[in-house]
PDB file of C-alpha atoms and ligand atoms in Angstrom:
ATOM      1  CA  MET A  21      -4.843  32.983 -53.544  1.00 92.00           C
ATOM      2  CA  ILE A  22      -1.839  33.956 -51.400  1.00 95.00           C
ATOM      3  CA  LYS A  23      -2.127  34.124 -47.643  1.00 97.00           C
ATOM      4  CA  ILE A  24      -0.327  36.985 -45.941  1.00 97.00           C
ATOM      5  CA  ALA A  25       0.175  37.204 -42.163  1.00 97.00           C
ATOM      6  CA  ILE A  26      -0.076  40.665 -40.615  1.00 95.00           C
ATOM      7  CA  GLN A  27       0.036  41.835 -37.004  1.00 95.00           C
ATOM      8  CA  LYS A  28      -3.484  41.943 -35.578  1.00 92.00           C
ATOM      9  CA  SER A  29      -2.911  45.164 -33.646  1.00 90.00           C
ATOM     10  CA  GLY A  30       0.186  46.942 -32.442  1.00 93.00           C
ATOM     11  CA  ARG A  31       3.124  48.818 -33.841  1.00 96.00           C
ATOM     12  CA  LEU A  32       3.287  47.189 -37.278  1.00 97.00           C
ATOM     13  CA  TYR A  33      -0.458  47.016 -38.004  1.00 94.00           C
ATOM     14  CA  GLU A  34      -1.136  50.493 -39.465  1.00 93.00           C
ATOM     15  CA  ASP A  35       1.983  50.595 -41.642  1.00 95.00           C
ATOM     16  CA  SER A  36       1.334  47.064 -42.943  1.00 95.00           C
ATOM     17  CA  ILE A  37      -2.236  47.919 -43.983  1.00 93.00           C
ATOM     18  CA  GLN A  38      -1.046  51.210 -45.477  1.00 93.00           C
ATOM     19  CA  LEU A  39       1.635  49.410 -47.488  1.00 95.00           C
ATOM     20  CA  LEU A  40      -0.895  46.943 -48.909  1.00 94.00           C
ATOM     21  CA  LYS A  41      -3.199  49.865 -49.742  1.00 93.00           C
ATOM     22  CA  GLU A  42      -0.390  51.643 -51.576  1.00 93.00           C
ATOM     23  CA  CYS A  43       0.153  48.394 -53.467  1.00 94.00           C
ATOM     24  CA  GLY A  44      -3.451  48.687 -54.640  1.00 92.00           C
ATOM     25  CA  ILE A  45      -4.750  46.019 -52.265  1.00 93.00           C
ATOM     26  CA  ASP A  46      -7.885  46.880 -50.300  1.00 88.00           C
ATOM     27  CA  LEU A  47      -8.811  44.492 -47.527  1.00 86.00           C
ATOM     28  CA  ASN A  48     -12.352  43.846 -46.468  1.00 76.00           C
ATOM     29  CA  ASN A  49     -11.463  44.272 -42.796  1.00 71.00           C
ATOM     30  CA  SER A  50     -14.126  46.583 -41.412  1.00 64.00           C
ATOM     31  CA  GLY A  51     -14.844  44.536 -38.278  1.00 59.00           C
ATOM     32  CA  ARG A  52     -11.198  43.599 -37.564  1.00 70.00           C
ATOM     33  CA  GLN A  53     -11.812  39.897 -38.268  1.00 81.00           C
ATOM     34  CA  LEU A  54      -8.982  37.369 -38.020  1.00 89.00           C
ATOM     35  CA  LYS A  55      -9.140  36.806 -41.774  1.00 92.00           C
ATOM     36  CA  ALA A  56      -9.903  39.259 -44.588  1.00 93.00           C
ATOM     37  CA  ARG A  57     -10.095  38.870 -48.366  1.00 93.00           C
ATOM     38  CA  ALA A  58      -8.770  41.539 -50.712  1.00 92.00           C
ATOM     39  CA  TYR A  59     -11.348  42.948 -53.114  1.00 88.00           C
ATOM     40  CA  ASN A  60      -8.985  43.367 -55.998  1.00 88.00           C
ATOM     41  CA  PHE A  61      -6.094  40.873 -55.670  1.00 93.00           C
ATOM     42  CA  PRO A  62      -6.109  37.112 -55.000  1.00 95.00           C
ATOM     43  CA  LEU A  63      -4.928  37.634 -51.434  1.00 96.00           C
ATOM     44  CA  GLU A  64      -6.190  36.703 -48.008  1.00 95.00           C
ATOM     45  CA  ALA A  65      -4.763  38.425 -44.919  1.00 95.00           C
ATOM     46  CA  TYR A  66      -4.489  36.639 -41.568  1.00 95.00           C
ATOM     47  CA  PHE A  67      -4.371  38.970 -38.563  1.00 94.00           C
ATOM     48  CA  LEU A  68      -2.176  37.358 -35.917  1.00 95.00           C
ATOM     49  CA  ARG A  69      -0.101  38.130 -32.849  1.00 94.00           C
ATOM     50  CA  HIS A  70       3.218  39.479 -34.036  1.00 95.00           C
ATOM     51  CA  ASP A  71       5.354  36.869 -32.282  1.00 93.00           C
ATOM     52  CA  ASP A  72       3.317  34.030 -33.832  1.00 94.00           C
ATOM     53  CA  ILE A  73       3.720  35.212 -37.433  1.00 96.00           C
ATOM     54  CA  PRO A  74       7.117  33.601 -38.251  1.00 96.00           C
ATOM     55  CA  GLN A  75       5.878  30.173 -37.101  1.00 95.00           C
ATOM     56  CA  TYR A  76       2.729  30.384 -39.262  1.00 95.00           C
ATOM     57  CA  ILE A  77       4.892  31.233 -42.271  1.00 96.00           C
ATOM     58  CA  ALA A  78       7.533  28.600 -41.505  1.00 95.00           C
ATOM     59  CA  ASP A  79       4.773  25.975 -41.279  1.00 93.00           C
ATOM     60  CA  GLY A  80       3.355  27.114 -44.642  1.00 92.00           C
ATOM     61  CA  VAL A  81      -0.009  28.119 -43.116  1.00 94.00           C
ATOM     62  CA  ALA A  82       0.690  31.605 -44.496  1.00 96.00           C
ATOM     63  CA  ASP A  83       2.752  32.080 -47.669  1.00 97.00           C
ATOM     64  CA  ALA A  84       4.335  35.303 -46.476  1.00 97.00           C
ATOM     65  CA  GLY A  85       3.995  38.044 -43.890  1.00 97.00           C
ATOM     66  CA  ILE A  86       5.273  41.210 -42.292  1.00 97.00           C
ATOM     67  CA  VAL A  87       7.382  40.815 -39.180  1.00 97.00           C
ATOM     68  CA  GLY A  88      10.062  42.685 -37.202  1.00 97.00           C
ATOM     69  CA  GLU A  89      13.620  41.587 -37.902  1.00 96.00           C
ATOM     70  CA  ASN A  90      14.228  41.324 -34.135  1.00 96.00           C
ATOM     71  CA  VAL A  91      11.721  38.469 -33.814  1.00 95.00           C
ATOM     72  CA  LEU A  92      13.129  36.666 -36.859  1.00 94.00           C
ATOM     73  CA  MET A  93      16.674  36.865 -35.493  1.00 94.00           C
ATOM     74  CA  GLU A  94      15.649  35.862 -31.986  1.00 94.00           C
ATOM     75  CA  LYS A  95      13.811  32.749 -33.098  1.00 88.00           C
ATOM     76  CA  ASN A  96      16.081  31.961 -36.055  1.00 87.00           C
ATOM     77  CA  PHE A  97      13.339  30.863 -38.456  1.00 90.00           C
ATOM     78  CA  ASP A  98      14.233  29.480 -41.864  1.00 90.00           C
ATOM     79  CA  LEU A  99      12.282  32.036 -43.918  1.00 96.00           C
ATOM     80  CA  GLU A 100      13.098  33.917 -47.087  1.00 96.00           C
ATOM     81  CA  VAL A 101      13.522  37.671 -46.677  1.00 96.00           C
ATOM     82  CA  MET A 102      11.843  39.263 -49.720  1.00 96.00           C
ATOM     83  CA  ASN A 103      12.015  42.953 -48.822  1.00 94.00           C
ATOM     84  CA  ARG A 104      13.057  45.307 -46.034  1.00 95.00           C
ATOM     85  CA  LEU A 105      10.144  47.644 -45.491  1.00 95.00           C
ATOM     86  CA  GLY A 106      11.647  50.671 -43.754  1.00 92.00           C
ATOM     87  CA  PHE A 107       9.015  50.976 -40.990  1.00 95.00           C
ATOM     88  CA  GLY A 108       8.847  49.576 -37.441  1.00 97.00           C
ATOM     89  CA  ARG A 109      12.414  50.746 -36.932  1.00 97.00           C
ATOM     90  CA  CYS A 110      13.904  50.141 -33.489  1.00 98.00           C
ATOM     91  CA  ARG A 111      17.028  48.774 -31.852  1.00 98.00           C
ATOM     92  CA  LEU A 112      17.624  46.071 -29.283  1.00 98.00           C
ATOM     93  CA  SER A 113      19.721  47.624 -26.547  1.00 98.00           C
ATOM     94  CA  ILE A 114      21.094  46.970 -23.103  1.00 98.00           C
ATOM     95  CA  ALA A 115      20.271  49.669 -20.557  1.00 98.00           C
ATOM     96  CA  ILE A 116      21.366  50.231 -16.963  1.00 98.00           C
ATOM     97  CA  PRO A 117      20.243  52.648 -14.193  1.00 97.00           C
ATOM     98  CA  ARG A 118      21.087  56.205 -15.263  1.00 96.00           C
ATOM     99  CA  ASN A 119      23.162  57.040 -12.190  1.00 95.00           C
ATOM    100  CA  GLU A 120      25.562  54.093 -12.687  1.00 96.00           C
ATOM    101  CA  GLU A 121      28.969  54.594 -14.242  1.00 96.00           C
ATOM    102  CA  TYR A 122      29.629  52.701 -17.482  1.00 97.00           C
ATOM    103  CA  ASN A 123      32.935  52.430 -19.316  1.00 96.00           C
ATOM    104  CA  SER A 124      32.760  49.200 -21.294  1.00 96.00           C
ATOM    105  CA  ILE A 125      30.782  45.994 -21.658  1.00 96.00           C
ATOM    106  CA  LYS A 126      33.052  44.421 -19.029  1.00 96.00           C
ATOM    107  CA  ASP A 127      31.082  46.510 -16.494  1.00 97.00           C
ATOM    108  CA  LEU A 128      28.133  44.164 -17.121  1.00 97.00           C
ATOM    109  CA  SER A 129      30.108  41.134 -15.990  1.00 96.00           C
ATOM    110  CA  GLY A 130      28.215  39.153 -13.320  1.00 96.00           C
ATOM    111  CA  LYS A 131      25.109  41.375 -13.621  1.00 97.00           C
ATOM    112  CA  LYS A 132      21.542  40.109 -13.915  1.00 97.00           C
ATOM    113  CA  ILE A 133      19.856  41.275 -17.154  1.00 98.00           C
ATOM    114  CA  ALA A 134      16.100  41.039 -17.722  1.00 97.00           C
ATOM    115  CA  THR A 135      14.914  40.523 -21.305  1.00 98.00           C
ATOM    116  CA  THR A 136      12.415  38.908 -23.663  1.00 97.00           C
ATOM    117  CA  TYR A 137      15.249  38.476 -26.174  1.00 97.00           C
ATOM    118  CA  SER A 138      17.413  35.948 -24.358  1.00 97.00           C
ATOM    119  CA  GLY A 139      18.708  34.318 -27.577  1.00 97.00           C
ATOM    120  CA  LEU A 140      20.072  37.529 -29.084  1.00 97.00           C
ATOM    121  CA  LEU A 141      21.389  38.741 -25.724  1.00 98.00           C
ATOM    122  CA  GLN A 142      23.168  35.462 -25.023  1.00 97.00           C
ATOM    123  CA  LYS A 143      24.799  35.495 -28.479  1.00 97.00           C
ATOM    124  CA  TYR A 144      25.959  39.100 -28.028  1.00 98.00           C
ATOM    125  CA  LEU A 145      27.432  38.505 -24.575  1.00 98.00           C
ATOM    126  CA  LYS A 146      29.225  35.389 -25.828  1.00 97.00           C
ATOM    127  CA  GLU A 147      30.768  37.333 -28.720  1.00 97.00           C
ATOM    128  CA  LYS A 148      31.949  39.985 -26.261  1.00 97.00           C
ATOM    129  CA  GLU A 149      33.180  37.295 -23.823  1.00 97.00           C
ATOM    130  CA  VAL A 150      31.148  38.655 -20.929  1.00 97.00           C
ATOM    131  CA  SER A 151      29.320  36.404 -18.516  1.00 96.00           C
ATOM    132  CA  CYS A 152      25.965  37.600 -17.119  1.00 97.00           C
ATOM    133  CA  GLU A 153      22.866  36.069 -15.604  1.00 97.00           C
ATOM    134  CA  ILE A 154      19.959  36.328 -18.072  1.00 97.00           C
ATOM    135  CA  HIS A 155      16.488  36.593 -16.590  1.00 96.00           C
ATOM    136  CA  GLU A 156      13.834  35.965 -19.244  1.00 95.00           C
ATOM    137  CA  ILE A 157      10.519  37.770 -18.754  1.00 94.00           C
ATOM    138  CA  GLY A 158       7.473  38.191 -20.995  1.00 90.00           C
ATOM    139  CA  GLY A 159       7.012  41.967 -20.926  1.00 88.00           C
ATOM    140  CA  SER A 160       7.354  45.260 -19.014  1.00 91.00           C
ATOM    141  CA  VAL A 161      11.083  44.628 -19.022  1.00 95.00           C
ATOM    142  CA  GLU A 162      11.979  48.256 -18.302  1.00 95.00           C
ATOM    143  CA  ILE A 163      10.645  48.162 -14.737  1.00 95.00           C
ATOM    144  CA  ALA A 164      12.887  45.211 -13.757  1.00 95.00           C
ATOM    145  CA  PRO A 165      15.779  47.259 -12.225  1.00 94.00           C
ATOM    146  CA  GLY A 166      13.339  49.572 -10.404  1.00 92.00           C
ATOM    147  CA  ILE A 167      11.661  46.658  -8.598  1.00 94.00           C
ATOM    148  CA  GLY A 168      14.899  44.821  -7.848  1.00 93.00           C
ATOM    149  CA  LEU A 169      14.352  42.011 -10.362  1.00 94.00           C
ATOM    150  CA  ALA A 170      17.514  42.730 -12.369  1.00 96.00           C
ATOM    151  CA  ASP A 171      20.542  45.065 -12.585  1.00 97.00           C
ATOM    152  CA  ALA A 172      20.011  45.882 -16.263  1.00 97.00           C
ATOM    153  CA  VAL A 173      17.573  45.315 -19.131  1.00 98.00           C
ATOM    154  CA  CYS A 174      17.827  44.318 -22.770  1.00 98.00           C
ATOM    155  CA  ASP A 175      14.820  45.635 -24.703  1.00 97.00           C
ATOM    156  CA  LEU A 176      13.602  47.313 -27.853  1.00 98.00           C
ATOM    157  CA  VAL A 177      14.064  51.066 -28.021  1.00 98.00           C
ATOM    158  CA  SER A 178      12.715  53.520 -30.561  1.00 97.00           C
ATOM    159  CA  THR A 179      12.454  57.052 -29.145  1.00 96.00           C
ATOM    160  CA  GLY A 180      14.195  56.174 -25.859  1.00 95.00           C
ATOM    161  CA  SER A 181      11.435  57.776 -23.775  1.00 96.00           C
ATOM    162  CA  THR A 182      10.463  54.516 -22.002  1.00 96.00           C
ATOM    163  CA  LEU A 183      14.049  54.084 -20.785  1.00 97.00           C
ATOM    164  CA  LEU A 184      14.177  57.712 -19.684  1.00 96.00           C
ATOM    165  CA  THR A 185      10.891  57.429 -17.771  1.00 96.00           C
ATOM    166  CA  ASN A 186      12.218  54.380 -15.951  1.00 96.00           C
ATOM    167  CA  GLY A 187      15.532  56.005 -14.996  1.00 96.00           C
ATOM    168  CA  LEU A 188      17.596  53.926 -17.424  1.00 97.00           C
ATOM    169  CA  LYS A 189      20.292  54.742 -20.002  1.00 97.00           C
ATOM    170  CA  GLU A 190      21.252  52.829 -23.128  1.00 97.00           C
ATOM    171  CA  VAL A 191      24.795  51.461 -23.004  1.00 98.00           C
ATOM    172  CA  GLU A 192      25.035  48.800 -25.758  1.00 98.00           C
ATOM    173  CA  THR A 193      23.158  48.318 -29.045  1.00 98.00           C
ATOM    174  CA  ILE A 194      22.811  44.661 -29.967  1.00 98.00           C
ATOM    175  CA  MET A 195      20.991  45.086 -33.281  1.00 97.00           C
ATOM    176  CA  GLU A 196      19.011  47.521 -35.418  1.00 98.00           C
ATOM    177  CA  SER A 197      15.652  46.260 -36.648  1.00 98.00           C
ATOM    178  CA  GLU A 198      12.907  47.128 -39.130  1.00 97.00           C
ATOM    179  CA  ALA A 199       9.833  45.377 -40.517  1.00 97.00           C
ATOM    180  CA  MET A 200      10.539  42.788 -43.198  1.00 97.00           C
ATOM    181  CA  PHE A 201       8.403  41.062 -45.777  1.00 97.00           C
ATOM    182  CA  VAL A 202       9.263  37.375 -45.461  1.00 97.00           C
ATOM    183  CA  ALA A 203       8.042  34.311 -47.324  1.00 97.00           C
ATOM    184  CA  SER A 204       7.664  30.630 -46.624  1.00 96.00           C
ATOM    185  CA  LYS A 205      10.032  28.234 -48.333  1.00 93.00           C
ATOM    186  CA  LYS A 206       7.023  25.908 -48.604  1.00 90.00           C
ATOM    187  CA  ARG A 207       5.054  28.215 -50.943  1.00 91.00           C
ATOM    188  CA  THR A 208       3.744  26.720 -54.183  1.00 92.00           C
ATOM    189  CA  GLU A 209       4.956  27.841 -57.614  1.00 93.00           C
ATOM    190  CA  GLU A 210       1.541  29.342 -58.313  1.00 94.00           C
ATOM    191  CA  ASN A 211       1.614  31.374 -55.121  1.00 93.00           C
ATOM    192  CA  ASP A 212       5.170  32.428 -55.833  1.00 94.00           C
ATOM    193  CA  LEU A 213       3.947  34.086 -59.041  1.00 96.00           C
ATOM    194  CA  LEU A 214       1.404  36.087 -57.054  1.00 96.00           C
ATOM    195  CA  LEU A 215       4.053  36.919 -54.505  1.00 96.00           C
ATOM    196  CA  GLN A 216       6.353  38.251 -57.224  1.00 96.00           C
ATOM    197  CA  LYS A 217       3.502  40.501 -58.445  1.00 95.00           C
ATOM    198  CA  LEU A 218       3.043  41.820 -54.933  1.00 96.00           C
ATOM    199  CA  LEU A 219       6.799  42.349 -54.548  1.00 95.00           C
ATOM    200  CA  LEU A 220       6.946  44.386 -57.748  1.00 95.00           C
ATOM    201  CA  ARG A 221       4.284  46.678 -56.301  1.00 95.00           C
ATOM    202  CA  MET A 222       6.060  46.920 -52.937  1.00 95.00           C
ATOM    203  CA  GLU A 223       9.313  47.803 -54.660  1.00 92.00           C
ATOM    204  CA  ALA A 224       7.529  50.506 -56.729  1.00 93.00           C
ATOM    205  CA  VAL A 225       6.016  52.024 -53.567  1.00 93.00           C
ATOM    206  CA  LYS A 226       9.356  51.920 -51.717  1.00 90.00           C
ATOM    207  CA  LYS A 227      11.310  53.464 -54.614  1.00 89.00           C
ATOM    208  CA  ALA A 228       8.697  56.221 -54.980  1.00 91.00           C
ATOM    209  CA  LYS A 229       9.103  57.102 -51.282  1.00 90.00           C
ATOM    210  CA  ASN A 230      12.884  57.265 -51.652  1.00 90.00           C
ATOM    211  CA  ASN A 231      12.801  59.572 -54.673  1.00 93.00           C
ATOM    212  CA  LYS A 232      11.428  62.982 -55.645  1.00 93.00           C
ATOM    213  CA  TYR A 233      10.533  64.340 -59.058  1.00 95.00           C
ATOM    214  CA  ILE A 234      12.321  67.602 -59.745  1.00 95.00           C
ATOM    215  CA  LEU A 235      11.734  70.319 -62.363  1.00 96.00           C
ATOM    216  CA  LEU A 236      13.948  73.354 -62.828  1.00 96.00           C
ATOM    217  CA  ASN A 237      15.028  76.034 -65.262  1.00 97.00           C
ATOM    218  CA  ALA A 238      18.714  76.439 -66.076  1.00 96.00           C
ATOM    219  CA  PRO A 239      20.885  78.513 -68.393  1.00 96.00           C
ATOM    220  CA  ASP A 240      22.153  76.419 -71.319  1.00 96.00           C
ATOM    221  CA  GLU A 241      25.812  77.012 -70.390  1.00 96.00           C
ATOM    222  CA  THR A 242      25.488  74.954 -67.170  1.00 96.00           C
ATOM    223  CA  LEU A 243      23.257  72.197 -68.619  1.00 95.00           C
ATOM    224  CA  GLU A 244      26.033  69.672 -69.097  1.00 93.00           C
ATOM    225  CA  GLU A 245      27.126  69.905 -65.450  1.00 94.00           C
ATOM    226  CA  ILE A 246      23.501  69.754 -64.276  1.00 94.00           C
ATOM    227  CA  VAL A 247      22.938  66.570 -66.292  1.00 92.00           C
ATOM    228  CA  ASN A 248      25.973  65.038 -64.551  1.00 91.00           C
ATOM    229  CA  ILE A 249      24.533  65.603 -61.087  1.00 90.00           C
ATOM    230  CA  LEU A 250      20.942  64.678 -62.065  1.00 89.00           C
ATOM    231  CA  PRO A 251      21.260  61.257 -63.694  1.00 74.00           C
ATOM    232  CA  GLY A 252      17.526  60.485 -63.304  1.00 77.00           C
ATOM    233  CA  MET A 253      16.178  57.027 -64.184  1.00 79.00           C
ATOM    234  CA  LYS A 254      17.867  56.865 -67.580  1.00 84.00           C
ATOM    235  CA  SER A 255      18.810  60.486 -68.198  1.00 87.00           C
ATOM    236  CA  PRO A 256      17.019  63.783 -67.488  1.00 92.00           C
ATOM    237  CA  THR A 257      14.439  65.279 -69.859  1.00 94.00           C
ATOM    238  CA  ILE A 258      15.599  68.619 -71.282  1.00 95.00           C
ATOM    239  CA  MET A 259      13.246  70.997 -73.086  1.00 96.00           C
ATOM    240  CA  PRO A 260      14.003  74.494 -74.391  1.00 96.00           C
ATOM    241  CA  LEU A 261      12.185  77.381 -72.707  1.00 96.00           C
ATOM    242  CA  ALA A 262      10.488  80.155 -74.734  1.00 96.00           C
ATOM    243  CA  GLU A 263      13.302  82.432 -73.491  1.00 94.00           C
ATOM    244  CA  PRO A 264      16.425  81.803 -75.627  1.00 95.00           C
ATOM    245  CA  GLY A 265      19.460  80.379 -73.791  1.00 96.00           C
ATOM    246  CA  TRP A 266      17.378  78.628 -71.085  1.00 97.00           C
ATOM    247  CA  SER A 267      16.066  75.076 -70.710  1.00 97.00           C
ATOM    248  CA  SER A 268      13.739  73.191 -68.431  1.00 97.00           C
ATOM    249  CA  VAL A 269      15.196  70.046 -66.823  1.00 96.00           C
ATOM    250  CA  HIS A 270      13.046  67.218 -65.383  1.00 96.00           C
ATOM    251  CA  SER A 271      14.562  64.393 -63.380  1.00 95.00           C
ATOM    252  CA  VAL A 272      14.371  62.193 -60.308  1.00 94.00           C
ATOM    253  CA  VAL A 273      16.494  62.712 -57.180  1.00 93.00           C
ATOM    254  CA  GLN A 274      17.068  60.305 -54.310  1.00 91.00           C
ATOM    255  CA  GLU A 275      15.759  61.537 -50.977  1.00 89.00           C
ATOM    256  CA  ASN A 276      19.024  60.802 -49.111  1.00 88.00           C
ATOM    257  CA  VAL A 277      21.107  63.138 -51.333  1.00 91.00           C
ATOM    258  CA  PHE A 278      18.327  65.619 -52.035  1.00 91.00           C
ATOM    259  CA  TRP A 279      19.677  68.700 -50.228  1.00 93.00           C
ATOM    260  CA  ASP A 280      23.244  68.154 -51.480  1.00 93.00           C
ATOM    261  CA  VAL A 281      21.898  68.040 -55.040  1.00 94.00           C
ATOM    262  CA  ILE A 282      19.791  71.185 -54.512  1.00 94.00           C
ATOM    263  CA  GLU A 283      22.851  73.109 -53.258  1.00 94.00           C
ATOM    264  CA  LYS A 284      24.847  72.040 -56.320  1.00 95.00           C
ATOM    265  CA  LEU A 285      21.981  72.990 -58.660  1.00 95.00           C
ATOM    266  CA  LYS A 286      21.727  76.449 -57.071  1.00 95.00           C
ATOM    267  CA  ALA A 287      25.477  76.901 -57.537  1.00 96.00           C
ATOM    268  CA  LEU A 288      24.956  76.047 -61.228  1.00 96.00           C
ATOM    269  CA  LYS A 289      22.383  78.880 -61.522  1.00 96.00           C
ATOM    270  CA  ALA A 290      19.295  76.644 -61.577  1.00 96.00           C
ATOM    271  CA  GLU A 291      16.069  78.590 -60.888  1.00 95.00           C
ATOM    272  CA  GLY A 292      12.404  77.881 -60.260  1.00 95.00           C
ATOM    273  CA  ILE A 293      13.102  74.473 -58.747  1.00 95.00           C
ATOM    274  CA  LEU A 294       9.899  72.494 -58.178  1.00 96.00           C
ATOM    275  CA  VAL A 295       9.917  69.249 -56.170  1.00 94.00           C
ATOM    276  CA  ILE A 296       7.034  66.815 -56.497  1.00 95.00           C
ATOM    277  CA  PRO A 297       6.371  63.555 -54.592  1.00 94.00           C
ATOM    278  CA  ILE A 298       6.203  60.406 -56.701  1.00 94.00           C
ATOM    279  CA  GLU A 299       3.342  57.991 -56.093  1.00 91.00           C
ATOM    280  CA  LYS A 300       4.777  54.875 -57.754  1.00 89.00           C
ATOM    281  CA  MET A 301       8.082  54.228 -59.478  1.00 89.00           C
ATOM    282  CA  ILE A 302       8.403  51.235 -61.793  1.00 88.00           C
ATOM    283  CA  LEU A 303      11.806  50.754 -63.367  1.00 81.00           C
TER     284      LEU A 303
HETATM  285  O1  LIG B 417       1.262  41.344 -31.620  1.00 89.53           O
HETATM  286  P1  LIG B 417       1.823  41.011 -30.240  1.00 89.53           P
HETATM  287  O2  LIG B 417       1.020  41.612 -29.136  1.00 89.53           O
HETATM  288  O3  LIG B 417       2.101  39.578 -30.112  1.00 89.53           O
HETATM  289  O4  LIG B 417       3.315  41.575 -30.207  1.00 89.53           O
HETATM  290  P2  LIG B 417       4.048  42.739 -29.412  1.00 89.53           P
HETATM  291  O5  LIG B 417       3.321  43.126 -28.190  1.00 89.53           O
HETATM  292  O6  LIG B 417       5.469  42.321 -29.313  1.00 89.53           O
HETATM  293  O7  LIG B 417       3.902  43.870 -30.492  1.00 89.53           O
HETATM  294  P3  LIG B 417       4.421  45.358 -30.563  1.00 89.53           P
HETATM  295  O8  LIG B 417       3.396  46.037 -31.402  1.00 89.53           O
HETATM  296  O9  LIG B 417       4.790  45.938 -29.256  1.00 89.53           O
HETATM  297  O10 LIG B 417       5.818  45.200 -31.397  1.00 89.53           O
HETATM  298  C1  LIG B 417       5.832  44.616 -32.653  1.00 89.53           C
HETATM  299  C2  LIG B 417       7.165  44.931 -33.317  1.00 89.53           C
HETATM  300  O11 LIG B 417       7.263  46.337 -33.547  1.00 89.53           O
HETATM  301  C3  LIG B 417       8.420  44.615 -32.534  1.00 89.53           C
HETATM  302  O12 LIG B 417       8.780  43.250 -32.518  1.00 89.53           O
HETATM  303  C4  LIG B 417       9.443  45.465 -33.255  1.00 89.53           C
HETATM  304  O13 LIG B 417       9.886  44.813 -34.438  1.00 89.53           O
HETATM  305  C5  LIG B 417       8.636  46.712 -33.647  1.00 89.53           C
HETATM  306  N1  LIG B 417       8.897  47.860 -32.753  1.00 89.53           N
HETATM  307  C6  LIG B 417       9.357  49.066 -33.188  1.00 89.53           C
HETATM  308  C7  LIG B 417       8.754  47.931 -31.416  1.00 89.53           C
HETATM  309  C8  LIG B 417       9.154  49.217 -31.036  1.00 89.53           C
HETATM  310  N2  LIG B 417       9.509  49.893 -32.151  1.00 89.53           N
HETATM  311  C9  LIG B 417       9.102  49.599 -29.634  1.00 89.53           C
HETATM  312  N3  LIG B 417       9.482  50.715 -29.305  1.00 89.53           N
HETATM  313  N4  LIG B 417       8.304  47.044 -30.500  1.00 89.53           N
HETATM  314  C10 LIG B 417       8.228  47.402 -29.202  1.00 89.53           C
HETATM  315  N5  LIG B 417       8.628  48.636 -28.748  1.00 89.53           N
HETATM  316  C11 LIG B 417       8.437  48.881 -27.280  1.00 89.53           C
HETATM  317  C12 LIG B 417       9.621  48.444 -26.440  1.00 89.53           C
HETATM  318  O14 LIG B 417       9.527  47.088 -26.109  1.00 89.53           O
HETATM  319  C13 LIG B 417       9.489  49.357 -25.222  1.00 89.53           C
HETATM  320  O15 LIG B 417       8.542  48.851 -24.306  1.00 89.53           O
HETATM  321  O16 LIG B 417       8.270  50.264 -27.020  1.00 89.53           O
HETATM  322  C14 LIG B 417       8.941  50.626 -25.821  1.00 89.53           C
HETATM  323  C15 LIG B 417      10.092  51.553 -26.140  1.00 89.53           C
HETATM  324  O17 LIG B 417       9.686  52.584 -26.994  1.00 89.53           O
HETATM  325  P4  LIG B 417      10.347  54.029 -26.874  1.00 89.53           P
HETATM  326  O18 LIG B 417       9.802  54.790 -28.038  1.00 89.53           O
HETATM  327  O19 LIG B 417       9.898  54.616 -25.592  1.00 89.53           O
HETATM  328  O20 LIG B 417      11.835  53.870 -26.961  1.00 89.53           O
END
């Protein structure tokens, strides 16, 4: 049985549960207990406060878990990063009152900055050779300048609307963050085998999200060029159509180059292009 730590409630909860579901793992968590067994995989989930998760994993109480990169970097835990999960994306930024002029980081010199991420902020300021007063607070960082507690803030930003509402503007980005699947270095060999099974599923789910299945019809004279821009997993499937001189091509295209590829296919006289989401992709 592997023990996986997941945020109890908050920004990473839904996506974490959804990811496990897509990996074929259904948790018996109807009443939001602190612990839940999976019906169909030897896995037990612990629902914890996000900030506590790295410590539980480092101590070997949980074998692995899902946690924001920002918290891992701030607390510098000795954990193994198994997979970057692509959700919970945000950035740790410094922000100042919107009406203040800002030219460079030197403008922060001597200022008081409120944050819950004093470790990362301190490291950043040291690298930039700027000296500031860091005021560590537990939450609601963004109101600090408005109530006279600090001149600037260093906090997580995703849409930027919290900064906007509080009359602040982002001036420096310290790091970009996303949720990560991390494992304890104290895990047993037996649990590592289960973890590898889970990782294979996670990878299949992630790859499927990053790729689309594509079907199209093309005249035979452009097939060779189409094959070159549609490499697929090994190579595309090509089948002749009932109409002489035409073929059907099936392949897989990465999401990040999708529209570029479509434009090239159109230029090569491809027609009837169908794009289908992939549920799982196992290489
Ligand atoms: O579970 P626990 O209560 O202990 O933890 P928590 O309160 O820190 O959890 P939560 O759910 O707020 O954050 C968990 C993790 O989600 C963070 O450590 C990040 O890795 C990630 N994450 C992603 C975020 C955000 N986006 C985010 N926008 N965490 C917090 N915010 C906050 C930010 O602090 C600010 O108050 O949202 C506000 C800004 O959002 P925008 O959209 O207005 O810019």
